[in-house]
Coordinates of C-alpha atoms in Angstrom, one line a residue:
Chain S
M51 CA 74.1 65.7 37.6
D52 CA 76.4 68.4 38.7
T53 CA 79.2 66.1 39.7
N54 CA 78.7 64.2 36.4
K55 CA 79.2 67.4 34.4
A56 CA 82.3 68.3 36.4
G57 CA 83.7 64.8 35.8
E58 CA 83.1 65.1 32.1
M59 CA 84.9 68.4 32.0
A60 CA 87.8 67.0 33.9
I61 CA 88.1 64.2 31.3
R62 CA 87.8 66.6 28.5
Q63 CA 90.5 68.7 30.0
K64 CA 92.7 65.7 30.4
Y65 CA 92.3 64.8 26.7
K66 CA 92.9 68.3 25.7
E67 CA 96.1 68.4 27.6
K68 CA 97.2 65.1 26.2
F69 CA 96.4 66.3 22.8
M70 CA 98.4 69.5 23.3
R71 CA 101.3 67.5 24.6
Y72 CA 101.4 65.3 21.5
F73 CA 100.9 68.2 19.3
F74 CA 103.8 70.1 20.6
F75 CA 105.9 67.0 20.7
L76 CA 105.2 66.6 17.0
I77 CA 106.2 70.1 16.2
A78 CA 109.4 69.7 18.1
T79 CA 110.1 66.5 16.3
V80 CA 109.5 68.1 12.9
S81 CA 112.4 70.5 13.3
V82 CA 114.7 67.9 14.7
V83 CA 113.9 65.5 11.8
I84 CA 114.4 68.2 9.2
L85 CA 117.7 69.0 10.7
L86 CA 118.7 65.4 10.7
M87 CA 117.6 65.0 7.1
I88 CA 119.6 68.0 6.0
T89 CA 122.7 66.6 7.7
L90 CA 122.1 63.3 6.1
F91 CA 121.7 64.9 2.7
L92 CA 124.8 66.9 3.2
F93 CA 126.9 63.9 4.0
M94 CA 125.3 61.8 1.2
E95 CA 126.1 64.4 -1.4
G96 CA 129.6 65.2 0.0
L97 CA 131.1 61.8 0.7
P98 CA 131.3 60.5 -2.9
I99 CA 134.2 62.9 -3.6
F100 CA 136.4 60.7 -1.4
N101 CA 136.2 58.0 -4.1
Q102 CA 138.2 60.3 -6.2
V103 CA 140.6 61.9 -3.7
S104 CA 141.7 60.9 -0.3
V105 CA 140.5 62.8 2.8
N106 CA 144.1 63.8 3.4
S107 CA 144.7 65.3 0.0
F108 CA 141.3 67.0 0.1
I109 CA 141.9 68.7 3.4
F110 CA 145.6 69.4 3.0
G111 CA 145.8 69.8 -0.8
K112 CA 147.2 73.2 -1.8
Y113 CA 145.4 73.7 -5.1
W114 CA 141.7 74.2 -5.8
Y115 CA 141.1 73.8 -9.5
P116 CA 137.8 71.9 -9.6
T117 CA 137.1 72.4 -13.2
S118 CA 140.4 71.9 -14.9
D119 CA 141.4 68.6 -16.4
P120 CA 142.8 66.8 -14.4
A121 CA 141.0 68.6 -11.5
D122 CA 142.6 69.4 -8.2
F123 CA 140.5 69.3 -5.1
G124 CA 142.6 70.7 -2.3
I125 CA 140.8 72.9 0.2
F126 CA 143.7 73.8 2.5
P127 CA 144.0 77.4 1.1
L128 CA 140.2 77.8 1.7
I129 CA 140.4 76.5 5.2
M130 CA 143.3 78.8 6.0
G131 CA 141.3 81.7 4.5
S132 CA 138.3 80.9 6.7
L133 CA 140.4 80.5 9.8
T134 CA 142.5 83.6 9.3
I135 CA 139.5 85.8 8.6
T136 CA 137.5 84.3 11.6
L137 CA 140.4 84.8 14.0
L138 CA 141.2 88.3 12.9
S139 CA 137.6 89.3 13.1
A140 CA 137.4 87.7 16.6
L141 CA 140.4 89.8 17.6
M142 CA 138.5 92.9 16.5
A143 CA 135.1 91.9 17.7
I144 CA 135.8 90.5 21.1
P145 CA 137.3 93.5 22.8
L146 CA 134.8 95.8 21.1
G147 CA 131.8 93.6 22.0
V148 CA 132.8 92.7 25.5
M149 CA 133.9 96.2 26.5
T150 CA 130.7 97.7 25.2
A151 CA 128.8 95.1 27.2
I152 CA 130.7 95.9 30.4
Y153 CA 130.0 99.6 29.9
L154 CA 126.4 99.0 29.2
A155 CA 125.8 96.6 32.1
E156 CA 128.0 98.3 34.8
M157 CA 128.5 101.9 34.0
A158 CA 125.9 103.3 31.7
S159 CA 122.9 105.0 33.1
Y160 CA 119.6 103.1 32.8
R161 CA 118.4 105.5 30.2
L162 CA 121.5 105.3 28.0
R163 CA 121.4 101.5 28.3
E164 CA 117.8 101.4 27.1
I165 CA 118.8 103.4 24.0
V166 CA 122.2 102.0 23.2
K167 CA 121.4 98.3 23.6
P168 CA 118.6 98.1 21.0
V169 CA 120.7 100.1 18.6
V170 CA 123.6 97.6 18.9
E171 CA 121.1 94.8 18.5
L172 CA 119.7 96.5 15.4
L173 CA 123.2 96.2 13.9
A174 CA 122.6 92.5 13.8
S175 CA 119.6 93.0 11.6
L176 CA 121.6 94.7 8.8
P177 CA 121.4 92.3 5.8
S178 CA 124.9 90.9 5.1
V179 CA 124.7 91.9 1.5
V180 CA 124.5 95.5 2.6
I181 CA 127.5 95.1 4.8
G182 CA 129.3 93.4 1.9
F183 CA 128.4 96.2 -0.5
F184 CA 129.6 98.8 2.0
G185 CA 132.9 96.9 2.3
M186 CA 133.3 96.6 -1.4
V187 CA 132.4 100.2 -2.4
I188 CA 133.5 102.3 0.6
V189 CA 136.1 100.4 2.6
A190 CA 138.1 98.7 -0.2
P191 CA 139.0 101.9 -2.1
F192 CA 139.7 103.6 1.3
L193 CA 142.2 100.8 2.3
Q194 CA 143.8 100.9 -1.1
D195 CA 144.5 104.6 -0.9
T196 CA 145.4 104.7 2.8
F197 CA 147.7 101.8 3.0
D198 CA 148.9 101.9 -0.6
I199 CA 148.1 98.2 -1.1
A200 CA 147.3 96.5 -4.3
T201 CA 143.7 95.6 -3.5
G202 CA 141.3 96.6 -0.8
L203 CA 139.4 93.3 -1.2
N204 CA 141.4 91.3 1.3
I205 CA 141.5 89.5 4.6
F206 CA 141.6 92.7 6.7
N207 CA 138.5 94.2 5.0
A208 CA 136.6 90.9 5.3
S209 CA 137.5 90.6 9.0
L210 CA 136.5 94.1 9.7
M211 CA 133.1 93.6 8.1
L212 CA 132.6 90.3 9.9
A213 CA 133.5 92.0 13.2
F214 CA 130.7 94.5 12.5
M215 CA 128.4 91.5 12.2
S216 CA 129.5 89.6 15.2
V217 CA 129.8 92.6 17.6
P218 CA 126.0 92.7 18.2
T219 CA 125.8 89.0 19.0
I220 CA 128.8 89.2 21.4
C221 CA 127.8 92.4 23.0
S222 CA 124.1 91.6 23.5
L223 CA 124.7 88.1 25.0
S224 CA 127.7 89.3 27.1
E225 CA 125.7 92.1 28.4
D226 CA 122.9 89.8 29.5
A227 CA 125.5 87.6 31.2
I228 CA 127.2 90.5 33.1
Y229 CA 123.9 92.1 34.0
S230 CA 122.7 88.9 35.6
V231 CA 125.6 88.5 38.0
P232 CA 124.0 88.7 41.4
V233 CA 124.2 92.1 43.0
S234 CA 125.2 90.5 46.3
L235 CA 128.5 89.4 44.8
K236 CA 129.4 92.9 43.7
E237 CA 128.2 94.3 47.0
A238 CA 130.4 91.9 48.9
S239 CA 133.4 92.8 46.8
L240 CA 132.8 96.6 47.3
A241 CA 132.2 96.0 51.0
L242 CA 135.6 94.4 51.3
G243 CA 137.1 97.6 50.0
A244 CA 137.7 96.7 46.3
T245 CA 137.4 99.6 43.9
P246 CA 134.6 99.4 41.2
L247 CA 137.3 98.5 38.6
D248 CA 138.6 95.7 40.8
T249 CA 135.1 94.5 41.3
I250 CA 134.5 94.4 37.5
V251 CA 137.8 92.7 36.6
R252 CA 138.0 90.3 39.6
V253 CA 134.4 89.5 40.5
T254 CA 131.9 90.4 37.8
L255 CA 133.8 89.2 34.8
P256 CA 134.9 85.8 36.3
A257 CA 131.3 85.3 37.4
S258 CA 129.9 85.9 33.9
I259 CA 132.7 84.2 32.0
S260 CA 130.6 81.3 30.9
G261 CA 128.0 83.7 29.3
I262 CA 130.7 85.8 27.7
S263 CA 132.5 82.7 26.3
T264 CA 129.3 81.5 24.8
A265 CA 128.6 84.9 23.3
V266 CA 132.1 85.0 21.8
I267 CA 131.9 81.5 20.3
L268 CA 128.4 82.1 18.9
G269 CA 129.7 85.3 17.4
M270 CA 132.6 83.5 15.8
S271 CA 130.5 80.7 14.6
R272 CA 128.4 83.2 12.8
A273 CA 131.5 84.7 11.3
I274 CA 132.9 81.4 10.0
G275 CA 129.6 80.5 8.3
E276 CA 128.9 84.0 6.9
T277 CA 128.8 83.8 3.1
M278 CA 127.8 86.9 1.4
V279 CA 130.2 89.3 3.0
V280 CA 133.3 87.2 2.4
L281 CA 132.2 86.4 -1.1
M282 CA 132.0 90.1 -1.8
V283 CA 135.0 91.6 0.1
A284 CA 137.6 88.8 0.8
G285 CA 139.0 89.0 -2.7
G286 CA 138.6 85.3 -3.4
A287 CA 142.1 84.2 -4.3
A288 CA 142.5 80.5 -3.5
M289 CA 146.0 80.8 -2.0
I290 CA 147.4 80.4 1.5
P291 CA 147.5 83.9 2.8
T292 CA 150.9 85.4 3.9
S293 CA 149.7 88.8 5.1
I294 CA 146.5 90.3 6.4
F295 CA 146.4 92.4 3.2
D296 CA 146.3 89.3 1.0
P297 CA 143.1 88.3 -0.6
A298 CA 141.7 85.0 0.5
R299 CA 138.8 82.7 -0.3
P300 CA 136.9 81.3 2.7
L301 CA 135.0 78.0 2.5
P302 CA 131.4 79.4 2.2
A303 CA 132.5 81.9 -0.6
S304 CA 133.7 79.0 -2.7
I305 CA 130.4 77.1 -2.3
A306 CA 128.3 80.1 -3.1
A307 CA 130.3 81.2 -6.1
E308 CA 130.6 77.8 -7.7
M309 CA 127.5 75.7 -6.8
A310 CA 125.2 77.3 -9.3
E311 CA 127.3 76.2 -12.3
A312 CA 128.7 72.9 -11.0
P313 CA 127.5 70.0 -13.1
Y314 CA 124.9 68.1 -11.2
R315 CA 126.3 65.0 -9.4
G316 CA 129.8 65.6 -10.9
D317 CA 133.0 65.6 -8.9
H318 CA 132.9 69.3 -8.5
Y319 CA 129.4 69.1 -7.1
Y320 CA 130.4 66.4 -4.6
A321 CA 133.5 68.4 -3.6
L322 CA 131.4 71.5 -2.9
F323 CA 129.2 69.5 -0.7
A324 CA 132.3 68.0 1.0
I325 CA 133.3 71.6 1.8
G326 CA 129.9 72.0 3.3
V327 CA 130.6 69.0 5.5
V328 CA 133.9 70.6 6.6
L329 CA 132.1 73.8 7.4
F330 CA 129.4 71.9 9.3
V331 CA 132.1 70.2 11.4
F332 CA 133.6 73.6 12.2
T333 CA 130.4 75.2 13.3
F334 CA 129.3 72.0 15.1
F335 CA 132.6 72.0 17.0
F336 CA 132.2 75.7 17.9
N337 CA 128.7 75.1 19.2
L338 CA 129.8 72.1 21.2
V339 CA 132.6 74.1 22.9
A340 CA 130.1 76.9 23.6
D341 CA 127.7 74.4 25.1
H342 CA 130.4 72.8 27.2
I343 CA 131.7 76.1 28.6
S344 CA 128.3 77.4 29.4
N345 CA 127.6 74.3 31.4
K346 CA 130.9 74.0 33.1
Y347 CA 131.5 77.5 34.3
R348 CA 127.9 78.3 35.1
Q349 CA 127.5 80.5 38.1
V350 CA 125.2 78.5 40.3
G351 CA 123.1 80.3 42.9
E352 CA 124.0 83.3 44.9
A353 CA 127.0 83.1 47.2
T354 CA 125.2 84.6 50.2
L355 CA 124.9 83.0 53.5
Chain F
M8 CA 77.9 82.3 8.3
K9 CA 76.0 82.2 5.0
K10 CA 77.9 85.1 3.5
S11 CA 81.3 83.5 4.3
K12 CA 80.1 80.3 2.7
I13 CA 79.1 82.1 -0.5
L14 CA 82.5 83.8 -0.5
F15 CA 84.3 80.5 0.0
Y16 CA 82.6 78.9 -3.0
G17 CA 83.1 82.0 -5.0
V18 CA 86.8 81.9 -4.3
M19 CA 87.0 78.1 -4.9
G20 CA 85.2 78.6 -8.2
L21 CA 87.5 81.4 -9.2
V22 CA 90.6 79.3 -8.4
F23 CA 89.2 76.4 -10.3
F24 CA 88.4 78.7 -13.3
M25 CA 91.8 80.2 -13.3
G26 CA 93.5 76.9 -12.8
A27 CA 91.6 75.6 -15.8
N28 CA 92.7 78.6 -17.7
Y29 CA 96.3 77.8 -17.0
V30 CA 95.9 74.3 -18.3
W31 CA 94.4 75.4 -21.6
A32 CA 96.9 78.1 -22.2
G33 CA 100.5 77.3 -23.3
K34 CA 103.0 77.3 -20.5
I35 CA 106.8 77.5 -21.0
T36 CA 109.4 77.1 -18.3
I37 CA 112.9 78.5 -18.8
K38 CA 115.8 77.9 -16.5
G39 CA 119.5 78.3 -16.5
S40 CA 122.5 80.6 -17.2
T41 CA 122.5 84.0 -15.6
T42 CA 124.3 85.3 -18.7
V43 CA 121.4 84.3 -21.0
L44 CA 118.8 85.5 -18.4
P45 CA 118.5 89.1 -19.7
I46 CA 117.9 87.8 -23.3
A47 CA 115.3 85.2 -22.1
Q48 CA 113.5 87.9 -20.1
K49 CA 113.3 90.3 -23.0
L50 CA 112.2 87.5 -25.3
A51 CA 109.5 86.3 -22.9
E52 CA 108.1 89.8 -22.4
A53 CA 107.8 90.4 -26.1
Y54 CA 106.5 86.9 -26.8
M55 CA 103.8 87.1 -24.1
K56 CA 102.7 90.5 -25.5
E57 CA 102.3 88.9 -29.0
F58 CA 100.7 85.7 -27.7
P59 CA 98.9 86.7 -24.5
D60 CA 97.6 83.1 -23.9
T61 CA 101.1 81.7 -23.3
R62 CA 102.6 82.0 -19.9
I63 CA 106.4 81.9 -19.5
S64 CA 108.2 81.5 -16.3
I65 CA 111.9 82.2 -16.1
S66 CA 114.5 81.6 -13.5
G67 CA 118.3 81.8 -13.4
G68 CA 120.5 79.6 -11.3
G69 CA 123.4 78.9 -13.8
S70 CA 124.0 76.9 -16.9
G71 CA 124.6 73.7 -14.8
N72 CA 121.3 74.0 -13.0
G73 CA 119.5 74.7 -16.3
I74 CA 120.9 71.6 -18.0
K75 CA 120.2 69.6 -14.8
A76 CA 116.6 70.8 -15.1
I77 CA 116.4 69.5 -18.7
I78 CA 117.8 66.2 -17.5
D79 CA 115.3 66.0 -14.7
G80 CA 112.5 67.2 -17.0
T81 CA 111.6 70.1 -14.8
T82 CA 112.0 72.8 -17.5
D83 CA 111.1 73.1 -21.2
I84 CA 114.1 75.3 -22.1
A85 CA 117.5 75.4 -20.5
D86 CA 119.6 78.5 -21.0
S87 CA 123.3 77.8 -21.1
S88 CA 126.4 79.8 -21.8
R89 CA 128.4 76.7 -22.6
F90 CA 127.8 73.6 -24.6
I91 CA 126.4 70.5 -22.8
K92 CA 129.1 68.2 -21.4
D93 CA 129.5 64.6 -22.3
K94 CA 128.6 63.5 -18.8
E95 CA 125.4 65.5 -18.9
V96 CA 124.4 64.0 -22.2
K97 CA 124.9 60.5 -20.8
L98 CA 122.9 61.3 -17.7
A99 CA 120.1 62.7 -19.9
V100 CA 120.0 59.8 -22.3
E101 CA 119.8 57.4 -19.3
K102 CA 116.7 59.2 -18.2
G103 CA 115.2 59.1 -21.7
R104 CA 115.8 62.7 -22.5
Y105 CA 117.5 64.1 -25.6
P106 CA 118.8 67.7 -25.2
V107 CA 118.8 69.6 -28.5
P108 CA 120.9 72.8 -28.7
F109 CA 119.9 76.0 -30.3
S110 CA 122.5 78.8 -30.6
I111 CA 120.6 82.0 -30.1
A112 CA 123.3 84.7 -29.7
Y113 CA 127.0 85.4 -29.4
D114 CA 128.7 86.8 -26.3
C115 CA 132.0 88.7 -26.5
I116 CA 134.2 88.8 -23.5
V117 CA 136.3 91.9 -23.2
P118 CA 139.3 92.5 -20.9
V119 CA 138.8 95.7 -18.9
V120 CA 141.0 97.9 -16.7
H121 CA 140.6 101.0 -14.6
P122 CA 139.9 104.1 -16.8
S123 CA 143.1 105.8 -15.5
N124 CA 145.3 102.9 -16.8
S125 CA 147.5 104.0 -19.7
V126 CA 147.6 100.4 -21.2
S127 CA 145.1 100.0 -24.0
D128 CA 146.1 96.9 -25.8
L129 CA 147.4 93.5 -24.8
S130 CA 148.1 90.4 -26.9
L131 CA 146.6 87.1 -26.1
A132 CA 150.0 85.9 -24.9
Q133 CA 150.3 88.9 -22.5
L134 CA 146.8 88.2 -21.2
K135 CA 147.7 84.6 -20.6
A136 CA 151.0 85.6 -18.8
I137 CA 149.1 88.0 -16.6
Y138 CA 146.5 85.4 -15.6
K139 CA 149.2 82.8 -15.1
G140 CA 150.9 85.2 -12.6
E141 CA 154.1 85.6 -14.7
I142 CA 153.6 89.3 -15.5
K143 CA 153.0 91.0 -12.2
N144 CA 153.6 94.7 -12.9
W145 CA 151.9 97.0 -15.3
N146 CA 155.3 98.3 -16.4
Q147 CA 156.1 94.9 -18.0
V148 CA 153.3 95.6 -20.6
G149 CA 154.1 99.3 -21.1
G150 CA 152.0 100.8 -18.2
P151 CA 152.8 102.5 -15.0
D152 CA 155.0 100.9 -12.2
R153 CA 152.1 99.3 -10.3
K154 CA 151.3 95.8 -9.3
I155 CA 148.6 94.1 -11.4
V156 CA 145.6 93.0 -9.4
V157 CA 144.2 90.1 -11.5
I158 CA 140.5 89.6 -11.2
S159 CA 139.0 86.4 -12.5
R160 CA 135.6 84.7 -12.3
D161 CA 134.6 81.7 -10.3
T162 CA 135.9 78.6 -12.0
S163 CA 132.5 77.2 -12.8
S164 CA 131.0 80.2 -14.5
G165 CA 130.5 80.1 -18.3
T166 CA 132.5 83.3 -18.7
Y167 CA 135.5 81.7 -16.9
E168 CA 135.2 78.6 -19.2
V169 CA 135.5 80.8 -22.3
W170 CA 138.4 82.7 -20.8
E171 CA 140.1 79.5 -19.9
K172 CA 139.6 78.0 -23.3
K173 CA 140.4 81.1 -25.5
V174 CA 143.0 82.9 -23.5
M175 CA 144.5 80.4 -21.1
K176 CA 144.5 77.6 -23.6
K177 CA 143.5 75.2 -20.9
E178 CA 146.3 76.3 -18.5
R179 CA 145.4 77.4 -15.0
V180 CA 144.8 80.9 -13.7
F181 CA 147.2 81.3 -10.8
P182 CA 145.8 81.0 -7.3
G183 CA 146.6 84.6 -6.4
A184 CA 143.9 85.9 -8.8
L185 CA 140.9 87.5 -7.1
L186 CA 137.5 85.8 -7.6
Q187 CA 134.3 87.6 -8.3
A188 CA 131.0 85.7 -8.7
S189 CA 129.3 87.8 -11.4
N190 CA 129.9 90.2 -14.3
G191 CA 128.5 93.0 -12.2
T192 CA 130.9 92.6 -9.3
V193 CA 133.9 92.3 -11.6
L194 CA 132.9 95.6 -13.1
Q195 CA 132.5 97.0 -9.6
A196 CA 135.9 95.7 -8.5
V197 CA 137.8 97.0 -11.5
A198 CA 136.1 100.4 -11.4
N199 CA 137.2 100.8 -7.8
N200 CA 140.8 99.7 -8.2
K201 CA 143.4 101.5 -10.4
N202 CA 145.6 98.4 -10.3
A203 CA 143.0 95.9 -11.4
M204 CA 142.3 94.1 -14.6
G205 CA 139.3 91.8 -15.2
Y206 CA 137.1 90.5 -18.0
I207 CA 133.3 90.9 -18.6
G208 CA 130.7 90.2 -21.2
L209 CA 130.3 92.9 -23.8
G210 CA 126.7 93.4 -22.6
Y211 CA 127.9 94.6 -19.2
M212 CA 130.4 97.1 -20.6
N213 CA 130.0 100.7 -19.4
S214 CA 132.1 103.8 -18.9
S215 CA 133.2 103.0 -15.4
V216 CA 136.0 100.8 -16.9
K217 CA 138.2 100.9 -19.9
A218 CA 138.0 98.1 -22.5
L219 CA 141.3 96.8 -23.8
T220 CA 141.8 95.7 -27.4
V221 CA 143.2 92.2 -27.8
G222 CA 146.1 92.0 -30.3
G223 CA 144.8 95.3 -31.8
V224 CA 141.3 94.1 -32.3
V225 CA 138.4 95.9 -30.6
G226 CA 135.8 93.6 -29.0
S227 CA 132.6 94.5 -30.8
E228 CA 129.6 93.0 -32.7
K229 CA 131.4 93.1 -36.0
T230 CA 134.7 91.5 -34.8
T231 CA 132.8 88.7 -33.0
L232 CA 130.8 87.7 -36.0
D233 CA 133.7 87.8 -38.4
A234 CA 135.7 85.8 -35.9
T235 CA 138.6 88.2 -35.6
F236 CA 138.0 88.9 -31.9
P237 CA 139.5 85.9 -30.2
V238 CA 137.5 85.9 -26.9
S239 CA 133.9 85.2 -27.9
R240 CA 131.3 82.4 -27.5
P241 CA 127.9 81.3 -28.7
L242 CA 125.0 81.2 -26.1
Y243 CA 122.5 78.3 -26.2
M244 CA 119.0 77.3 -25.4
F245 CA 118.5 73.6 -24.9
T246 CA 115.2 71.8 -25.4
N247 CA 114.2 68.2 -24.6
K248 CA 114.0 66.5 -28.0
W249 CA 113.2 68.5 -31.1
P250 CA 110.7 71.2 -29.8
T251 CA 107.0 71.1 -30.6
G252 CA 104.0 73.3 -29.9
D253 CA 104.6 76.4 -27.9
V254 CA 108.3 75.7 -27.2
S255 CA 109.0 75.4 -30.9
K256 CA 107.1 78.7 -31.5
F257 CA 109.2 80.4 -28.8
I258 CA 112.5 79.2 -30.2
K259 CA 111.5 80.3 -33.7
Y260 CA 110.6 83.7 -32.2
A261 CA 114.0 83.9 -30.6
L262 CA 115.8 83.2 -33.8
H263 CA 113.6 85.5 -35.9
P264 CA 116.0 88.2 -37.4
E265 CA 113.5 91.1 -36.9
K266 CA 112.0 89.9 -33.6
G267 CA 114.1 87.8 -31.2
Q268 CA 117.4 88.8 -32.6
Q269 CA 116.6 92.5 -32.3
L270 CA 115.9 91.8 -28.6
V271 CA 119.3 90.0 -28.3
R272 CA 120.9 93.2 -29.5
N273 CA 118.9 95.3 -27.1
A274 CA 120.1 93.1 -24.2
G275 CA 123.7 93.9 -25.1
F276 CA 124.6 90.7 -26.8
I277 CA 125.5 90.0 -30.4
P278 CA 122.7 88.7 -32.7
L279 CA 123.4 85.8 -35.0
Y280 CA 122.7 87.8 -38.2

């Protein structure tokens, strides 16, 4: 009797576990399938534009006049706008983010770290529309008056706002990477007579370079896909920028501004989806690189004997 | 156990009852242009006050999306700040739907500059030259020696279409023009930049910017209706086929000189009469 009951319970347990496994498999599949379907939809709605214009003249065309007659679908100015803004914001955000991370992980007292890190992470939760509004109403007039430029809604302003947004990502992830460098590595370096600065530059940073690179690339991929901020503060001129104080129109801003009024399944509609495809390729590439770096340069195990 | 069962049936009953209520009452869906949205909202509020058994749901999304909803049959009324395009008519007919336009108000689009700007009048030709990028400095049109920052709307907005048709005469706005995605942000951008010029719907006009006269004509209700102000347009509501029932009642309400048209004026637009 007793053994029977125990057996029954074991079987029940087994079914339960089997059920749980399928259940979680199903859940995991759902998100993958949804992602695949969105990608498929994106390509299905974007590709028809290439019946009208060649891929070459779409990517490298210099004029974006989707509604005039005849229309021009050249997104080169938009791509340049996106790349310039992303690069400039990376130039601002990387030193700021990584140095903050080094300070927090290596130099700050435990207490300070416990206060500053959540605050930096909180920055990431600021809605982008708030940052955009800040850039438009406070930063733009300030830039106009200080640098005596025609408009404060420009590449510099947009990059600055995007840097604000990517610093938390970069800082938080880099800090985790630096903090998790094995103490024995640092101790070995210090024991060999290296100064703390040497240790940070020559030992800690190289050991955590994979984590830092991933952080940087994820931060940048957030910046290139960010829509609201660039729509509000980049100015939106669809021309190839010649200075950092020129207005520019990044890819996501174009989609956001024009999609609502584009005639359904018209050329303009297809072109906007094709921009979405280009954007998808960019972020996909960024994530691939991040993945590759984090695998290749991973610090494996402790280097102790 | 029993209590929760009673509660469950109670809730189910209530849901059923309310659901049935929805079916019996008239229901109107309105979708489309964000320009027409404030008019539609005011109309719906007043209409539901007068006919409490009708439920009206309104959403924005743009003229294109509104007309698309008419084509797909997902809305009763589509708001639009432009006339329907040939392609869209063809698509609708293919699906067995016949969009019928009702002009419900006029919109007047006014060029605006920063209040500190000494320029107060531009001709249509000057406006065109500025937006083509040929006139680059305010001193070329009698203003101070400052670069002109040209602010335009996204190329697919109804406001841009009117500007393109009436001012640009189908020529292109130069690529260096800044883009803003709504009347509100144009206002914001012009109010914050003493070099800027933009254009907005008369309904959005406030004292943070200065309205320019076009060829000596002030943009106003009177000049729009007597067709002396050159940059104006009608706003539409589209229905599928000639409207019947509640939709017909709603459209009639919108066109009523003492009811709907008063609300049009309250929303900052120009009534038909």
